[in-house]
């Protein structure tokens, strides 16, 4: 496809990446640590870690893994932690000795933990004590040899350490830690000599598992080169907006997810930012209190998180003048959410698009552009192609499967030869499974997931369009759409709605749909529920909706 999007690039953005001065994540880490040594790198639960302190702790972690546990380049280390100070230390400490990190969602149940650990053949895991029960029930069925246990008060300053210990003592039942396990706190007090390990761009940095919202999860093999390329693509895009050593980023999305990992942790570390880690964004009162105490310049979130903040009167009355831009990723941002956010903050949501398999960023809008529903323009050095079911490229304005080629795209899935073959076209484009279209200016729009598409009366219907429309109805908090087999229509459309008042009836919603949706897009049934089931980053779990329909 002709790169029509280049004409819409901001003036400061180059169309192609230059040769990188960095071969690995480790080199970026060391460069930033030295350049910004005296600045605050991370803040969590009232505690600051400087770049210098972060380096010291990561080096101690590396040394222990290398010298005591004998973990060598290419060995795998699973990290099952929420957004605590122990996460970046464990991550950088593992990466710096050439280990491959396997991120595990700490909310996973034992069955899900077992699937990931056995599939990846991990032998070492870093885990928060709170989640040990889920690990221990399947530990004997895995190859895990080393269990490193973190506690919520690890790395906190003395006052916060005492407060958190006291809260845990009175509020939760402590988990007895097996004497064979290794305490994170002991590791960072050790005096092992830090090793020097040489890494190349082709070395594997991550086995990053896909969300698995519609099937069995599989791991994308992401190299250091994939991640470094994506970091530098992003830097080209926002270089005129951000200032090194002067930004404060709010990290409420989990760092074990590829979006937050690459953008919040790695990119903002590279430019010397203060990173405020939010451990539990669902605790809205504490979350907003943290925001009010910090003059943050950037926040990344998903649609549901933006909506959550907008329910807080204290947030809406906060001084948000320091906010430079807000980034929406992980799921589609709805027009209604973007409009409310701009009204409250004065800052437009910059929407982008990415996948686990693409490190993750593929496209992003120019910063400052009013929300237009587009996922933006392809990143520098990124090619896109929109294709029909016969693998033929469609015309501008027509819908088809979005296919991608670029330095940030994985080479394959871990131990999934068939899935890898199916995921790539004969000319090397990664097939995303997302239906998209491109306009004459090069802006891309996601129509929907290919697998979520509903065929109603012979027409293709995309749930996102209906959800976006219904969300604008006064009193609708959120909604989700699925198709259900129908002998007459092929599939009938079922709409699930979370409402703020029982005064809103099914007939009200159906009448609203009749006013704004063509007949074959209109739901045949409305189901009122208390919450739309979503995964850890806010994507609607349509399979869950199908189970309750």
Coordinates of C-alpha atoms in Angstrom, one line a residue:
X1 CA 0.0 0.0 0.0
X2 CA 1.2 3.5 -0.9
X3 CA 2.3 5.3 2.3
X4 CA -0.4 8.0 2.1
X5 CA -0.1 8.6 5.8
X6 CA 3.3 10.2 5.5
X7 CA 1.7 13.4 4.2
X8 CA -0.2 13.7 7.5
X9 CA 2.9 13.2 9.7
X10 CA 3.7 16.1 12.1
X11 CA 6.6 18.2 10.7
X12 CA 9.1 17.0 13.4
X13 CA 8.5 13.2 12.7
X14 CA 10.8 11.3 10.4
X15 CA 9.3 8.6 8.2
X16 CA 12.0 6.0 9.1
X17 CA 14.0 5.1 12.2
X18 CA 17.7 5.8 12.1
X19 CA 20.3 3.2 13.3
X20 CA 19.9 2.9 17.0
X21 CA 22.7 3.6 19.4
X22 CA 21.2 0.9 21.7
X23 CA 21.2 -2.8 21.1
X24 CA 19.2 -3.8 24.0
X25 CA 16.8 -2.8 26.8
X26 CA 19.8 -3.2 29.2
X27 CA 21.8 -0.6 27.3
X28 CA 18.8 1.9 27.5
X29 CA 18.5 1.2 31.2
X30 CA 22.2 1.8 31.9
X31 CA 22.3 5.0 29.8
X32 CA 19.2 6.5 31.5
X33 CA 20.4 5.4 35.0
X34 CA 23.7 7.3 34.5
X35 CA 22.2 10.4 32.8
X36 CA 19.4 10.9 35.4
X37 CA 21.0 9.3 38.4
X38 CA 19.9 12.0 40.9
X39 CA 16.3 12.2 39.7
X40 CA 13.3 10.2 41.0
X41 CA 12.7 7.2 38.8
X42 CA 9.7 5.6 40.7
X43 CA 7.2 6.5 43.4
X44 CA 4.9 4.1 45.0
X45 CA 3.1 4.1 48.4
X46 CA 4.8 7.3 49.5
X47 CA 8.3 6.1 48.7
X48 CA 10.7 7.4 46.0
X49 CA 13.4 5.4 44.2
X50 CA 16.1 7.5 42.4
X51 CA 17.6 6.3 39.2
X52 CA 20.8 5.6 41.1
X53 CA 19.0 3.6 43.7
X54 CA 17.1 1.7 41.0
X55 CA 20.4 0.7 39.4
X56 CA 21.9 -0.4 42.7
X57 CA 18.9 -2.6 43.5
X58 CA 18.7 -4.0 40.0
X59 CA 22.4 -4.9 40.0
X60 CA 22.0 -6.7 43.3
X61 CA 19.1 -8.7 41.9
X62 CA 21.1 -9.5 38.7
X63 CA 24.1 -10.6 40.8
X64 CA 22.0 -13.0 42.9
X65 CA 20.3 -14.5 40.0
X66 CA 23.6 -15.0 38.1
X67 CA 25.9 -16.1 40.9
X68 CA 23.6 -17.9 43.3
X69 CA 20.8 -19.2 41.2
X70 CA 23.1 -19.8 38.2
X71 CA 20.6 -18.2 35.8
X72 CA 22.3 -17.6 32.5
X73 CA 21.5 -15.7 29.3
X74 CA 18.4 -17.2 27.7
X75 CA 17.0 -18.7 30.9
X76 CA 13.4 -17.6 31.7
X77 CA 12.3 -15.7 34.8
X78 CA 8.5 -15.3 35.4
X79 CA 7.3 -12.1 37.1
X80 CA 3.9 -12.2 38.8
X81 CA 3.7 -8.8 40.4
X82 CA 1.3 -5.8 40.5
X83 CA 2.6 -2.3 40.2
X84 CA 5.0 -2.2 43.1
X85 CA 8.6 -1.0 43.4
X86 CA 9.7 -4.6 43.2
X87 CA 8.4 -4.9 39.6
X88 CA 11.0 -2.7 37.9
X89 CA 13.8 -4.0 40.0
X90 CA 12.9 -7.6 39.2
X91 CA 12.4 -6.8 35.5
X92 CA 15.6 -4.8 34.9
X93 CA 17.6 -7.2 37.2
X94 CA 16.5 -10.1 35.0
X95 CA 16.9 -8.4 31.7
X96 CA 20.4 -7.1 32.5
X97 CA 21.8 -10.7 32.7
X98 CA 20.1 -11.7 29.5
X99 CA 17.2 -13.6 31.1
X100 CA 13.9 -13.8 29.1
X101 CA 11.1 -12.3 31.2
X102 CA 7.7 -14.1 31.2
X103 CA 5.1 -11.7 32.6
X104 CA 2.3 -13.4 34.5
X105 CA -1.0 -11.7 35.4
X106 CA -1.0 -11.8 39.3
X107 CA -4.8 -12.1 39.2
X108 CA -4.5 -15.5 37.4
X109 CA -6.0 -18.5 39.1
X110 CA -3.9 -21.7 39.6
X111 CA -5.1 -23.3 36.3
X112 CA -4.0 -20.2 34.3
X113 CA -0.7 -19.9 36.2
X114 CA 0.0 -23.6 35.4
X115 CA -0.7 -23.1 31.7
X116 CA 1.8 -20.3 31.3
X117 CA 4.5 -21.8 33.5
X118 CA 4.4 -25.2 31.8
X119 CA 4.1 -23.7 28.3
X120 CA 7.1 -21.5 28.8
X121 CA 9.2 -24.0 30.8
X122 CA 10.1 -21.4 33.4
X123 CA 12.3 -22.4 36.3
X124 CA 12.3 -19.2 38.3
X125 CA 9.4 -17.0 39.4
X126 CA 9.2 -13.7 41.3
X127 CA 5.8 -13.5 43.0
X128 CA 4.0 -11.4 45.6
X129 CA 3.3 -13.4 48.8
X130 CA -0.5 -12.7 48.4
X131 CA -0.6 -14.9 45.3
X132 CA 1.4 -17.8 46.6
X133 CA -1.7 -19.9 47.1
X134 CA -2.4 -20.0 43.4
X135 CA 1.2 -21.0 42.6
X136 CA 1.6 -23.6 45.3
X137 CA -1.4 -25.7 44.3
X138 CA 0.2 -26.3 40.9
X139 CA 3.9 -25.9 41.7
X140 CA 4.6 -29.7 41.5
X141 CA 3.3 -29.8 38.0
X142 CA 5.7 -27.1 36.8
X143 CA 9.5 -27.0 36.4
X144 CA 9.9 -24.1 38.9
X145 CA 13.0 -24.5 41.0
X146 CA 13.3 -21.0 42.4
X147 CA 10.5 -19.1 44.1
X148 CA 11.4 -15.5 44.9
X149 CA 8.8 -13.9 47.2
X150 CA 8.1 -10.2 47.4
X151 CA 6.0 -8.5 50.0
X152 CA 4.0 -5.3 49.7
X153 CA 6.3 -3.4 52.1
X154 CA 9.6 -4.4 50.3
X155 CA 11.6 -1.3 49.3
X156 CA 9.3 1.1 51.1
X157 CA 10.8 3.8 53.3
X158 CA 10.7 3.2 57.0
X159 CA 7.4 5.1 57.9
X160 CA 5.5 3.5 55.0
X161 CA 7.0 0.1 55.7
X162 CA 5.7 0.2 59.2
X163 CA 2.3 1.5 58.1
X164 CA 1.9 -1.2 55.4
X165 CA 3.1 -4.0 57.8
X166 CA 0.5 -2.8 60.4
X167 CA -2.3 -2.7 57.9
X168 CA -1.5 -6.2 56.6
X169 CA -1.3 -7.5 60.1
X170 CA -4.8 -6.3 61.0
X171 CA -6.5 -6.7 57.7
X172 CA -5.2 -9.8 56.1
X173 CA -4.2 -13.3 57.1
X174 CA -0.5 -13.7 56.5
X175 CA 0.7 -16.4 54.2
X176 CA 3.3 -18.7 55.7
X177 CA 6.4 -18.5 53.5
X178 CA 8.1 -21.8 52.8
X179 CA 11.7 -21.9 54.1
X180 CA 12.8 -23.1 50.6
X181 CA 11.6 -19.9 49.1
X182 CA 13.9 -16.9 48.6
X183 CA 12.9 -13.5 50.0
X184 CA 13.3 -10.5 47.7
X185 CA 14.4 -8.5 50.7
X186 CA 17.3 -10.9 51.3
X187 CA 18.4 -10.7 47.6
X188 CA 18.7 -6.9 47.6
X189 CA 20.8 -7.1 50.8
X190 CA 23.3 -9.6 49.3
X191 CA 26.8 -8.6 48.3
X192 CA 27.3 -10.7 45.2
X193 CA 29.4 -9.3 42.4
X194 CA 27.4 -7.9 39.5
X195 CA 28.2 -9.7 36.3
X196 CA 28.7 -8.2 32.8
X197 CA 26.6 -9.9 30.1
X198 CA 26.7 -8.9 26.5
X199 CA 23.3 -8.7 24.7
X200 CA 22.4 -8.3 21.1
X201 CA 19.2 -7.1 19.4
X202 CA 18.4 -10.7 18.4
X203 CA 18.3 -12.0 22.0
X204 CA 14.8 -12.7 23.3
X205 CA 13.7 -10.2 25.9
X206 CA 10.1 -11.3 26.5
X207 CA 7.8 -14.2 26.1
X208 CA 4.7 -12.1 26.3
X209 CA 1.5 -14.0 26.4
X210 CA -1.5 -12.7 24.5
X211 CA -4.7 -11.9 26.4
X212 CA -6.4 -15.1 25.5
X213 CA -9.8 -13.5 25.6
X214 CA -11.2 -15.8 22.9
X215 CA -9.0 -18.9 23.1
X216 CA -5.9 -20.4 24.5
X217 CA -3.2 -17.9 25.3
X218 CA 0.1 -18.0 23.4
X219 CA 3.4 -16.2 23.8
X220 CA 4.8 -13.7 21.3
X221 CA 8.6 -13.9 21.1
X222 CA 9.8 -10.3 21.5
X223 CA 13.4 -9.6 21.0
X224 CA 15.4 -6.7 22.4
X225 CA 15.4 -5.2 18.9
X226 CA 11.6 -5.4 18.7
X227 CA 11.2 -3.5 22.0
X228 CA 14.0 -1.0 21.4
X229 CA 12.6 -0.2 18.0
X230 CA 9.1 0.5 19.4
X231 CA 10.6 2.7 22.1
X232 CA 12.4 4.8 19.5
X233 CA 9.4 4.9 17.2
X234 CA 7.4 6.4 20.1
X235 CA 10.2 8.9 20.9
X236 CA 10.3 10.2 17.4
X237 CA 6.5 10.8 17.7
X238 CA 6.4 12.7 20.9
X239 CA 9.9 14.3 21.0
X240 CA 8.6 17.8 20.6
X241 CA 6.1 17.4 23.4
X242 CA 8.2 15.9 26.2
X243 CA 11.3 17.1 27.9
X244 CA 13.9 14.7 29.3
X245 CA 14.1 14.6 33.0
X246 CA 11.0 16.8 33.5
X247 CA 8.0 14.5 33.0
X248 CA 5.8 12.7 35.5
X249 CA 3.9 9.7 34.2
X250 CA 1.0 8.0 36.0
X251 CA 1.2 4.2 35.7
X252 CA -2.2 2.8 36.7
X253 CA -2.3 0.1 34.0
X254 CA -0.4 -3.1 35.0
X255 CA 3.2 -3.2 33.9
X256 CA 2.9 -6.9 33.2
X257 CA 0.8 -5.8 30.2
X258 CA 2.8 -5.0 27.0
X259 CA 1.3 -1.5 26.6
X260 CA 2.3 -0.3 30.1
X261 CA 5.6 -2.2 30.0
X262 CA 6.9 -0.6 26.8
X263 CA 5.3 2.8 27.1
X264 CA 5.1 3.6 30.9
X265 CA 8.1 1.6 32.2
X266 CA 10.7 1.5 29.4
X267 CA 10.0 4.6 27.3
X268 CA 9.5 6.9 30.2
X269 CA 12.5 5.5 32.0
X270 CA 14.6 6.2 28.9
X271 CA 13.7 9.9 29.0
X272 CA 14.3 10.3 32.8
X273 CA 10.7 10.6 34.0
X274 CA 9.3 10.2 37.4
X275 CA 7.0 7.2 37.3
X276 CA 4.2 7.1 39.8
X277 CA 3.1 3.5 40.2
X278 CA -0.6 2.9 41.1
X279 CA -0.9 -0.5 42.7
X280 CA -4.7 -0.5 42.9
X281 CA -6.5 2.0 40.6
X282 CA -9.9 0.5 41.7
X283 CA -9.3 2.1 45.1
X284 CA -10.6 5.4 43.5
X285 CA -10.3 7.5 46.7
X286 CA -6.6 6.6 47.1
X287 CA -5.9 6.9 43.4
X288 CA -7.4 10.4 43.2
X289 CA -5.5 11.4 46.3
X290 CA -2.2 10.4 44.7
X291 CA -3.1 12.3 41.5
X292 CA -4.0 15.4 43.5
X293 CA -0.6 15.4 45.3
X294 CA 1.4 15.2 42.1
X295 CA 1.7 17.6 39.1
X296 CA 1.7 14.8 36.5
X297 CA 2.2 15.5 32.9
X298 CA 1.1 12.3 31.2
X299 CA -1.4 9.6 32.0
X300 CA -2.1 6.4 30.1
X301 CA -5.3 4.5 30.6
X302 CA -8.0 2.4 29.0
X303 CA -11.6 3.6 28.4
X304 CA -12.9 2.1 31.6
X305 CA -10.2 3.8 33.7
X306 CA -10.8 7.2 32.1
X307 CA -14.5 6.7 33.0
X308 CA -13.7 5.7 36.5
X309 CA -11.8 8.9 37.1
X310 CA -14.6 11.0 35.6
X311 CA -16.9 9.7 38.3
X312 CA -14.8 11.4 41.0
X313 CA -15.8 14.9 42.0
X314 CA -12.4 15.5 43.6
X315 CA -10.6 14.5 40.4
X316 CA -12.9 16.8 38.3
X317 CA -12.1 19.7 40.7
X318 CA -8.3 19.0 40.7
X319 CA -5.7 21.3 39.2
X320 CA -4.8 19.5 35.9
X321 CA -2.9 22.3 34.2
X322 CA 0.3 20.4 34.1
X323 CA -1.2 17.6 32.0
X324 CA 0.4 17.6 28.6
X325 CA -1.4 14.6 27.1
X326 CA -3.4 11.5 27.9
X327 CA -2.9 8.3 26.0
X328 CA -5.7 5.7 25.4
X329 CA -4.6 2.2 24.6
X330 CA -5.5 -1.4 25.3
X331 CA -9.0 -1.1 24.0
X332 CA -11.1 1.4 21.9
X333 CA -11.7 4.8 23.5
X334 CA -15.4 5.7 23.1
X335 CA -16.3 9.2 21.7
X336 CA -18.5 9.9 24.8
X337 CA -15.6 9.2 27.1
X338 CA -13.2 11.3 25.1
X339 CA -15.6 14.2 25.0
X340 CA -16.1 14.2 28.8
X341 CA -12.4 13.8 29.4
X342 CA -11.6 16.8 27.3
X343 CA -14.3 18.9 29.0
X344 CA -12.9 18.0 32.5
X345 CA -9.1 18.1 31.9
X346 CA -8.8 20.4 28.9
X347 CA -6.6 17.7 27.4
X348 CA -7.6 15.5 24.4
X349 CA -7.1 11.7 24.6
X350 CA -4.5 10.6 22.1
X351 CA -5.6 7.2 20.9
X352 CA -3.2 4.6 19.5
X353 CA -3.4 1.0 18.6
X354 CA -1.2 -2.0 19.2
X355 CA -0.9 -5.7 19.9
X356 CA 1.2 -8.0 22.1
X357 CA 2.8 -9.3 18.9
X358 CA 3.9 -5.7 17.9
X359 CA 5.7 -4.7 21.1
X360 CA 2.9 -3.1 21.1
X361 CA 2.6 0.2 19.2
X362 CA 1.5 0.2 15.6
X363 CA -0.3 3.5 15.1
X364 CA -0.9 6.6 17.1
X365 CA -2.6 10.0 16.5
X366 CA -0.6 13.2 16.5
X367 CA -0.6 14.6 20.1
X368 CA -3.0 17.5 20.6
X369 CA -5.4 16.4 17.8
X370 CA -9.0 16.4 18.9
X371 CA -10.4 12.9 19.3
X372 CA -11.7 11.7 16.0
X373 CA -12.3 7.9 16.6
X374 CA -9.2 7.1 14.6
X375 CA -6.4 4.9 15.9
X376 CA -4.0 7.3 14.1
X377 CA -1.2 7.0 11.6
X378 CA 1.3 4.1 11.3
X379 CA 4.5 4.7 13.2
X380 CA 7.8 5.4 11.5
X381 CA 9.3 2.4 9.6
X382 CA 5.9 0.7 9.8
X383 CA 4.0 -0.6 6.8
X384 CA 0.3 -1.5 6.8
X385 CA -1.9 -3.3 4.3
X386 CA -5.7 -3.7 4.5
X387 CA -6.8 -6.9 2.8
X388 CA -9.9 -8.9 2.0
X389 CA -10.5 -12.6 2.7
X390 CA -8.6 -13.5 -0.5
X391 CA -5.5 -11.6 0.7
X392 CA -6.1 -8.9 -1.8
X393 CA -5.5 -5.3 -0.8
X394 CA -8.7 -3.2 -0.6
X395 CA -9.2 0.4 -1.8
X396 CA -9.0 3.5 0.4
X397 CA -12.1 3.7 2.5
X398 CA -13.0 0.0 2.3
X399 CA -12.8 -2.4 5.2
X400 CA -10.5 -5.4 5.5
X401 CA -8.1 -7.1 7.8
X402 CA -5.3 -4.9 9.1
X403 CA -1.9 -6.4 8.3
X404 CA 1.4 -5.0 9.6
X405 CA 5.1 -5.1 8.9
X406 CA 7.8 -3.3 10.9
X407 CA 10.8 -3.7 13.2
X408 CA 8.5 -3.9 16.2
X409 CA 6.7 -7.0 14.9
X410 CA 7.5 -10.4 16.5
X411 CA 9.1 -13.1 14.4
X412 CA 6.9 -15.9 15.7
X413 CA 5.0 -17.4 18.6
X414 CA 6.7 -19.6 21.2
X415 CA 6.3 -23.3 20.3
X416 CA 3.4 -22.5 18.0
X417 CA 4.6 -23.2 14.4
X418 CA 1.1 -23.6 13.0
X419 CA -0.2 -20.5 14.7
X420 CA 2.8 -18.6 13.5
X421 CA 2.3 -19.7 9.9
X422 CA -1.3 -18.7 10.0
X423 CA -0.5 -15.3 11.5
X424 CA 1.7 -14.1 8.6
X425 CA 0.9 -13.5 5.0
X426 CA 3.0 -15.0 2.2
X427 CA 4.8 -11.6 1.9
X428 CA 5.6 -11.3 5.6
X429 CA 2.8 -9.1 6.9
X430 CA 1.4 -9.9 10.4
X431 CA -2.4 -10.5 10.2
X432 CA -3.9 -8.7 13.2
X433 CA -7.4 -10.2 13.1
X434 CA -8.8 -6.6 13.3
X435 CA -11.0 -5.2 10.6
X436 CA -9.9 -1.7 9.7
X437 CA -10.2 1.0 7.0
X438 CA -8.0 3.9 6.0
X439 CA -9.1 7.3 4.8
X440 CA -7.5 9.4 2.1
X441 CA -5.3 11.2 4.7
X442 CA -3.8 7.9 6.0
X443 CA -5.7 7.8 9.2
X444 CA -6.8 4.3 10.3
X445 CA -10.0 3.3 11.9
X446 CA -10.7 0.0 13.6
X447 CA -14.1 -1.3 12.6
X448 CA -14.0 -4.3 14.9
X449 CA -12.4 -7.7 15.7
X450 CA -12.7 -10.1 12.7
X451 CA -13.8 -12.8 15.1
X452 CA -16.3 -10.6 16.9
X453 CA -18.1 -9.6 13.7
X454 CA -21.8 -10.5 13.7
X455 CA -23.6 -11.5 10.5
X456 CA -27.1 -10.2 10.8
X457 CA -29.5 -10.8 7.9
X458 CA -26.5 -11.2 5.6
X459 CA -24.9 -7.9 6.7
X460 CA -21.6 -7.6 8.6
X461 CA -22.2 -5.9 11.9
X462 CA -19.4 -4.7 14.2
X463 CA -20.1 -4.6 18.0
X464 CA -17.9 -1.5 18.6
X465 CA -20.2 0.7 16.4
X466 CA -23.3 -0.3 18.4
X467 CA -21.5 0.0 21.8
X468 CA -20.2 3.5 20.8
X469 CA -23.6 4.7 19.9
X470 CA -25.5 3.2 22.9
X471 CA -22.9 4.6 25.3
X472 CA -24.0 8.1 24.3
X473 CA -27.5 7.5 25.8
X474 CA -28.0 9.4 29.0
X475 CA -27.7 7.0 31.9
X476 CA -25.8 4.2 30.2
X477 CA -22.6 3.6 32.1
X478 CA -21.2 0.9 29.7
X479 CA -22.4 -1.7 27.4
X480 CA -21.4 -4.8 25.4
X481 CA -22.7 -6.5 22.3
X482 CA -22.6 -10.1 21.1
X483 CA -24.3 -12.1 18.3
X484 CA -26.4 -15.1 19.1
X485 CA -27.4 -17.8 16.5
X486 CA -30.7 -17.1 15.0
X487 CA -32.5 -19.4 12.5
X488 CA -34.0 -16.5 10.6
X489 CA -31.3 -13.8 10.7
X490 CA -28.1 -15.9 11.0
X491 CA -27.3 -14.0 14.2
X492 CA -29.4 -11.7 16.3
X493 CA -27.8 -8.9 18.3
X494 CA -27.9 -9.0 22.1
X495 CA -27.0 -5.8 23.9
X496 CA -25.8 -5.9 27.6
X497 CA -26.2 -2.6 29.4
X498 CA -25.0 -1.2 32.8
X499 CA -27.4 1.6 33.7
X500 CA -27.3 4.2 36.5
X501 CA -31.1 4.0 37.1
X502 CA -33.7 1.3 36.8
X503 CA -36.0 3.9 35.2
X504 CA -34.1 3.2 32.0
X505 CA -36.1 0.4 30.3
X506 CA -35.4 -2.0 27.5
X507 CA -37.9 -0.2 25.4
X508 CA -36.1 3.1 26.0
X509 CA -32.8 1.6 24.7
X510 CA -34.4 -0.1 21.7
X511 CA -36.2 3.1 20.7
X512 CA -32.9 4.9 20.9
X513 CA -31.3 2.3 18.7
X514 CA -34.1 2.6 16.1
X515 CA -33.3 6.3 15.9
X516 CA -29.6 5.9 15.2
X517 CA -28.9 2.4 13.8
X518 CA -30.0 0.9 10.6
X519 CA -32.4 -2.0 11.0
X520 CA -30.0 -4.9 10.7
X521 CA -27.7 -3.3 13.4
X522 CA -30.5 -2.9 15.9
X523 CA -30.4 -5.2 19.0
X524 CA -33.2 -7.7 19.4
X525 CA -32.8 -8.0 23.1
X526 CA -31.4 -5.8 25.9
X527 CA -30.0 -7.4 29.1
X528 CA -29.4 -5.2 32.1
X529 CA -26.4 -6.4 34.2
X530 CA -24.3 -4.9 37.0
X531 CA -21.0 -5.0 35.3
X532 CA -19.6 -5.8 31.8
X533 CA -17.0 -8.6 32.2
X534 CA -13.6 -7.4 31.1
X535 CA -10.0 -8.7 31.2
X536 CA -7.3 -7.0 33.2
X537 CA -6.8 -4.1 30.8
X538 CA -10.5 -3.4 30.2
X539 CA -11.2 -5.4 27.0
X540 CA -14.7 -6.8 26.9
X541 CA -14.8 -10.6 27.4
X542 CA -17.5 -11.4 24.9
X543 CA -17.2 -15.1 25.6
X544 CA -18.4 -14.3 29.2
X545 CA -21.3 -12.4 27.8
X546 CA -22.2 -15.4 25.6
X547 CA -22.2 -17.6 28.7
X548 CA -24.8 -15.5 30.4
X549 CA -26.9 -14.6 27.4

